[in-house]
Structure formats: C-alpha cells, structure tokens
Amino acid sequence: MLRLAELKASYGAAPVLQGVGLSVEKGETVPLLGPNRAGKSTLMAAITGTLQSRSGAIELDGRNLIKYRSHAIVKQGISLVPEGRLVFPPFNVEDNLRLGAIRLAGSLNERYDYVYGLFPRLAERRRQAAGTLSGGEQQMLAIGRALMSAPRLLLPDEPFLGLAPLVVEDIRAALGKLRSAGLTMLMVEQKLDIALAFAQRAYVMIKGRIVLEES
C-alpha cells in the first residue's frame, strides 16, 4: 500500500531524511523504531505533507504523493496521530472529532459511532472540553480524530508516550482492534516490547536513514 523511495526531507538548510526507503503492505502494522532525533517524526511529517521540503517518492497504491499538499493527502486516505496529541483544548470532544472529518466523504454520525465504540470513555465526555481530559483521554481523542476521516493508512506517532500503564493497555487494545479489522498502520514507537506486540515487520531508523528491517 505504502512505498517510500529515496525520500529526503529537510528543515531549511538542515537535511533530516537521507534517502529513506520502506514499504507497508495492506493490512500490516509496521513499527518504526529508533532513538530520539532519528528523524521518525520528520518522516511522518513528510508522508503527510506537513513538511513540504521533501523529494523522492511517497507512493500510496502506486500513486506518488510527493507533490500533494496535506489536505489532498488526507483525502487519499492517510491520517496522522501526531506526537504530543495536539488536541484543541477549548473545544469539546465532539468538536475535536468533527475537525478530523473535514475531508470525510461518508456519514459523520457513523464515524462518531465508530470512534465512540472504540473509546467509550470519549462518548461519556463528548461535551467536555478537551483541555480538561486526562493525558490518556487526550490520546484517545487524538486517535479518534485521526479515524474520523475513515483512513486507509493510519500513522500513530508515539501513541504511548507519557501514558500510565493502565492507559497504555487501553490504547494498545484499541490499536489491536484496528489491526484486527484490517487497518494498515505505520507506527512510530521507542518501546521495543510494545512495538513487537504489533509487528509483522519493523524498521529501525538512525540519523535519518533506515539501518535495519527485521521480520
């Protein structure tokens, strides 16, 4: 489904990605491992078009998205769960979710039902301001918002970062349900034990390069 070839990206004059190549097949969950500042989040930004200084190939089902803007990439079926959650604190849960459905072609109510079925706690707090949620609930909201566009490819960036163990289990169970339902995922993660629980294959990135593919 996803193929990257010779993908390069930079912030200004500072190169970050040094010709990355990887692939994710339909229905796979593939973790991307590596230390801090390896370029993992930059890779996610390059794929989703939020970083425009990039070159190479980003192919989704054979279509090269390298010149697409971020809104057009979402429309093609790619959705990012950003590192740090980045929910909109003054807006309530339902309004945050609605923002994720801007490019939705189908029924908004069906997507609400889908997300609330995955995260019942969000249904209980649908009128609550996002800024008053716990860290774990905000992570659920960030994942739910990404799912509102009915993506074919989900990109969770450090979805377990800073969460309490019980919340980690809730998020892991939800992602496991998505995987079982056939959703394709490329997931940035630093914790090897969590990543391997999801992995069909894994990539390791160091200093902007893929240094290992392990299956």
XYZ file of N, CA and C in Angstrom, residues 73-201:
387
model
N -3.535 14.808 0.729
C -3.032 13.519 1.210
C -4.049 12.873 2.142
N -4.667 13.670 3.001
C -5.743 13.143 3.855
C -6.864 12.586 2.990
N -7.191 13.285 1.931
C -8.268 12.837 1.042
C -7.930 11.516 0.373
N -6.632 11.243 0.177
C -6.208 9.970 -0.411
C -6.305 8.810 0.582
N -6.481 9.133 1.881
C -6.700 8.060 2.857
C -5.600 7.881 3.877
N -4.751 8.894 4.084
C -3.686 8.831 5.091
C -4.033 9.782 6.224
N -3.901 9.300 7.454
C -4.241 10.130 8.609
C -3.186 9.961 9.693
N -2.758 11.094 10.260
C -1.699 11.127 11.268
C -2.274 11.313 12.661
N -1.751 10.528 13.615
C -1.962 10.789 15.044
C -0.686 11.456 15.530
N -0.684 12.780 15.719
C 0.586 13.469 15.954
C 1.170 13.188 17.327
N 2.484 13.240 17.402
C 3.157 13.155 18.691
C 2.720 14.337 19.557
N 2.432 14.066 20.829
C 2.003 15.133 21.722
C 0.521 15.421 21.677
N -0.239 14.641 20.910
C -1.703 14.666 20.841
C -2.260 15.866 20.088
N -1.856 17.096 20.473
C -2.250 18.316 19.762
C -3.759 18.442 19.600
N -4.501 18.127 20.666
C -5.941 18.387 20.651
C -6.171 19.888 20.821
N -7.371 20.339 20.564
C -7.725 21.748 20.698
C -8.405 21.945 22.051
N -7.681 22.454 23.047
C -8.163 22.448 24.435
C -9.519 23.115 24.672
N -9.846 24.264 24.045
C -11.140 24.896 24.368
C -12.340 24.163 23.782
N -12.112 23.378 22.733
C -13.217 22.691 22.062
C -13.565 21.416 22.823
N -14.832 21.049 22.783
C -15.201 19.804 23.440
C -14.787 18.598 22.590
N -14.989 17.426 23.145
C -14.549 16.197 22.492
C -15.174 16.052 21.111
N -16.475 16.272 21.031
C -17.157 16.063 19.754
C -16.690 17.066 18.697
N -16.434 18.305 19.104
C -15.943 19.295 18.149
C -14.535 18.938 17.665
N -13.681 18.431 18.564
C -12.357 17.968 18.155
C -12.469 16.848 17.127
N -13.394 15.923 17.376
C -13.581 14.826 16.430
C -14.075 15.342 15.082
N -14.967 16.310 15.119
C -15.521 16.840 13.867
C -14.418 17.450 13.003
N -13.418 18.039 13.632
C -12.315 18.623 12.868
C -11.552 17.562 12.073
N -11.551 16.338 12.576
C -10.899 15.255 11.855
C -11.694 14.746 10.670
N -12.942 15.197 10.546
C -13.829 14.692 9.497
C -14.008 15.690 8.363
N -13.149 16.706 8.293
C -13.303 17.744 7.276
C -13.292 17.155 5.868
N -12.455 16.118 5.665
C -12.355 15.502 4.338
C -13.167 14.210 4.227
N -14.071 13.996 5.164
C -14.866 12.769 5.169
C -15.890 12.786 4.040
N -15.953 11.675 3.304
C -16.925 11.565 2.221
C -18.223 10.910 2.688
N -18.181 10.148 3.790
C -19.344 9.387 4.242
C -20.104 10.074 5.361
N -20.795 9.260 6.152
C -21.671 9.754 7.207
C -20.875 10.160 8.443
N -21.109 11.385 8.919
C -20.447 11.874 10.122
C -20.894 11.080 11.346
N -22.189 10.796 11.451
C -22.695 10.062 12.615
C -22.123 8.655 12.690
N -21.931 8.028 11.534
C -21.322 6.690 11.533
C -19.902 6.728 12.075
N -19.167 7.789 11.744
C -17.794 7.895 12.253
C -17.790 8.175 13.748
N -18.717 9.017 14.223
C -18.829 9.212 15.668
C -19.079 7.876 16.361
N -20.020 7.117 15.845
C -20.359 5.828 16.462
C -19.152 4.902 16.459
N -18.395 4.931 15.373
C -17.206 4.073 15.273
C -16.181 4.439 16.345
N -15.901 5.729 16.478
C -14.906 6.177 17.458
C -15.396 5.933 18.880
N -16.658 6.220 19.145
C -17.179 6.019 20.493
C -17.254 4.540 20.848
N -17.457 3.696 19.845
C -17.416 2.263 20.108
C -16.021 1.788 20.467
N -15.015 2.416 19.868
C -13.628 2.073 20.155
C -13.181 2.648 21.493
N -13.641 3.852 21.797
C -13.266 4.545 23.036
C -14.531 5.010 23.758
N -15.196 4.133 24.504
C -16.432 4.529 25.207
C -16.240 5.707 26.151
N -15.039 5.881 26.664
C -14.788 6.994 27.579
C -14.992 8.339 26.880
N -14.697 8.400 25.591
C -14.926 9.641 24.858
C -16.416 9.932 24.706
N -17.205 8.895 24.552
C -18.649 9.090 24.467
C -19.189 9.687 25.756
N -18.644 9.247 26.882
C -19.076 9.780 28.178
C -18.692 11.248 28.345
N -17.650 11.676 27.640
C -17.113 13.035 27.802
C -17.294 13.878 26.549
N -18.246 13.543 25.717
C -18.359 14.189 24.407
C -18.586 15.700 24.507
N -19.186 16.183 25.596
C -19.424 17.628 25.766
C -18.367 18.297 26.640
N -17.350 17.552 27.030
C -16.312 18.078 27.923
C -15.193 18.717 27.107
N -14.656 19.831 27.599
C -13.545 20.499 26.919
C -12.334 19.585 26.877
N -11.688 19.516 25.731
C -10.554 18.596 25.556
C -9.414 18.915 26.512
N -9.249 20.189 26.850
C -8.163 20.565 27.742
C -8.329 20.078 29.161
N -9.529 19.641 29.520
C -9.771 19.128 30.876
C -9.675 17.603 30.949
N -9.408 16.952 29.820
C -9.263 15.500 29.813
C -7.902 15.099 30.382
N -7.811 13.869 30.860
C -6.511 13.331 31.271
C -5.637 13.115 30.040
N -4.342 12.888 30.272
C -3.433 12.640 29.157
C -3.851 11.444 28.330
N -4.287 10.387 29.004
C -4.719 9.193 28.280
C -5.968 9.441 27.455
N -6.906 10.212 28.020
C -8.126 10.529 27.278
C -7.815 11.433 26.082
N -6.867 12.343 26.246
C -6.467 13.165 25.108
C -5.830 12.325 24.009
N -5.085 11.284 24.399
C -4.506 10.408 23.378
C -5.600 9.634 22.651
N -6.599 9.169 23.398
C -7.749 8.522 22.756
C -8.418 9.479 21.777
N -8.549 10.739 22.180
C -9.180 11.737 21.324
C -8.347 11.986 20.064
N -7.031 12.039 20.218
C -6.166 12.249 19.052
C -6.285 11.096 18.057
N -6.342 9.872 18.579
C -6.525 8.710 17.701
C -7.905 8.752 17.055
N -8.924 9.046 17.876
C -10.280 9.124 17.352
C -10.427 10.172 16.268
N -9.802 11.329 16.486
C -9.861 12.403 15.482
C -9.243 11.938 14.165
N -8.126 11.221 14.231
C -7.483 10.705 13.020
C -8.360 9.687 12.307
N -9.165 8.962 13.063
C -10.026 7.939 12.471
C -11.295 8.518 11.855
N -11.613 9.767 12.161
C -12.857 10.356 11.667
C -12.879 10.502 10.150
N -11.721 10.558 9.525
C -11.681 10.674 8.061
C -11.766 9.321 7.364
N -11.984 8.246 8.139
C -12.050 6.884 7.593
C -10.799 6.549 6.788
N -9.605 6.654 7.407
C -8.364 6.453 6.653
C -8.157 5.003 6.248
N -7.352 4.838 5.212
C -6.877 3.508 4.825
C -5.517 3.221 5.451
N -4.777 4.283 5.769
C -3.453 4.164 6.376
C -3.383 5.115 7.562
N -3.129 4.568 8.751
C -3.033 5.358 9.974
C -1.574 5.436 10.400
N -1.153 6.648 10.799
C 0.227 6.893 11.201
C 0.263 7.368 12.656
N 0.247 6.467 13.622
C 0.347 6.885 15.024
C 1.803 7.205 15.375
N 2.044 8.434 15.851
C 3.387 8.882 16.198
C 3.521 8.891 17.723
N 4.245 7.920 18.258
C 4.453 7.767 19.706
C 3.125 7.741 20.471
N 2.218 6.824 20.145
C 0.895 6.848 20.780
C 0.899 6.489 22.263
N 1.995 5.912 22.771
C 2.039 5.507 24.174
C 2.906 6.425 25.038
N 3.394 7.499 24.442
C 4.348 8.366 25.126
C 3.715 9.044 26.343
N 4.348 8.866 27.513
C 3.935 9.554 28.723
C 2.657 9.060 29.357
N 2.183 7.876 28.964
C 0.923 7.361 29.500
C 1.155 6.386 30.646
N 0.220 6.376 31.581
C 0.265 5.426 32.688
C 0.040 4.011 32.154
N 0.576 2.994 32.856
C 0.472 1.609 32.363
C -0.946 1.158 32.042
N -1.927 1.512 32.860
C -3.306 1.081 32.595
C -3.837 1.713 31.313
N -3.471 2.964 31.076
C -3.914 3.635 29.854
C -3.203 3.044 28.637
N -1.928 2.694 28.811
C -1.194 2.036 27.729
C -1.947 0.785 27.282
N -2.451 0.019 28.234
C -3.183 -1.194 27.880
C -4.465 -0.876 27.121
N -5.166 0.211 27.522
C -6.388 0.608 26.812
C -6.077 1.006 25.367
N -5.024 1.801 25.198
C -4.657 2.246 23.844
C -4.183 1.065 23.012
N -3.403 0.175 23.641
C -2.914 -0.996 22.921
C -4.086 -1.871 22.472
N -5.096 -2.031 23.336
C -6.260 -2.833 22.970
C -7.008 -2.203 21.798
N -7.132 -0.870 21.805
C -7.831 -0.189 20.715
C -7.078 -0.340 19.402
N -5.762 -0.160 19.439
C -4.974 -0.323 18.215
C -4.998 -1.774 17.737
N -5.063 -2.698 18.691
C -5.186 -4.109 18.326
C -6.487 -4.383 17.591
N -7.563 -3.731 18.010
C -8.848 -3.891 17.314
C -8.769 -3.322 15.893
N -8.096 -2.187 15.763
C -7.937 -1.602 14.425
C -7.127 -2.523 13.528
N -6.081 -3.091 14.079
C -5.257 -4.025 13.303
C -6.070 -5.246 12.895
N -6.845 -5.789 13.830
C -7.664 -6.971 13.524
C -8.725 -6.672 12.476
N -9.171 -5.411 12.430
C -10.163 -5.014 11.434
C -9.546 -4.763 10.066
N -8.208 -4.849 9.980
C -7.543 -4.735 8.688
C -6.994 -3.364 8.366
N -7.024 -2.425 9.316
C -6.480 -1.100 9.058
C -4.952 -1.181 8.980
N -4.380 -0.570 7.976
C -2.936 -0.553 7.784
C -2.327 0.557 8.647
N -1.210 0.241 9.342
C -0.596 1.224 10.231
C 0.923 1.209 10.109
N 1.500 2.407 10.056
C 2.930 2.616 10.230
C 3.070 3.420 11.505
N 3.653 2.819 12.539
C 3.606 3.383 13.885
C 5.004 3.702 14.404
N 5.234 4.963 14.777
C 6.479 5.349 15.424
C 6.419 4.935 16.888
N 7.448 4.253 17.338
C 7.484 3.798 18.733
C 8.927 3.621 19.176
N 9.178 3.913 20.456
C 10.509 3.712 21.015
C 10.588 2.475 21.893
N 9.440 2.044 22.424
C 9.439 0.920 23.360
C 9.362 -0.391 22.587
N 10.429 -1.145 22.661
C 10.545 -2.358 21.856
C 9.477 -3.374 22.211
N 9.163 -3.534 23.509
C 8.189 -4.547 23.918
C 6.804 -4.244 23.361
N 6.438 -2.963 23.332
C 5.142 -2.582 22.768
C 5.147 -2.762 21.260
N 6.196 -2.315 20.611
C 6.264 -2.391 19.155
C 6.192 -3.827 18.661
N 6.917 -4.714 19.312
C 6.964 -6.099 18.851
C 5.633 -6.819 19.025
N 4.813 -6.328 19.954
C 3.488 -6.931 20.136
C 2.600 -6.675 18.926
N 2.898 -5.642 18.155
C 2.098 -5.298 16.986
C 2.735 -5.725 15.675
N 3.999 -6.097 15.714
C 4.806 -6.096 14.492
C 4.632 -7.346 13.652
N 4.343 -7.156 12.384
C 4.645 -8.173 11.389
C 6.103 -8.009 10.962
N 6.490 -6.737 10.794
C 7.876 -6.378 10.490
C 8.174 -5.073 11.210
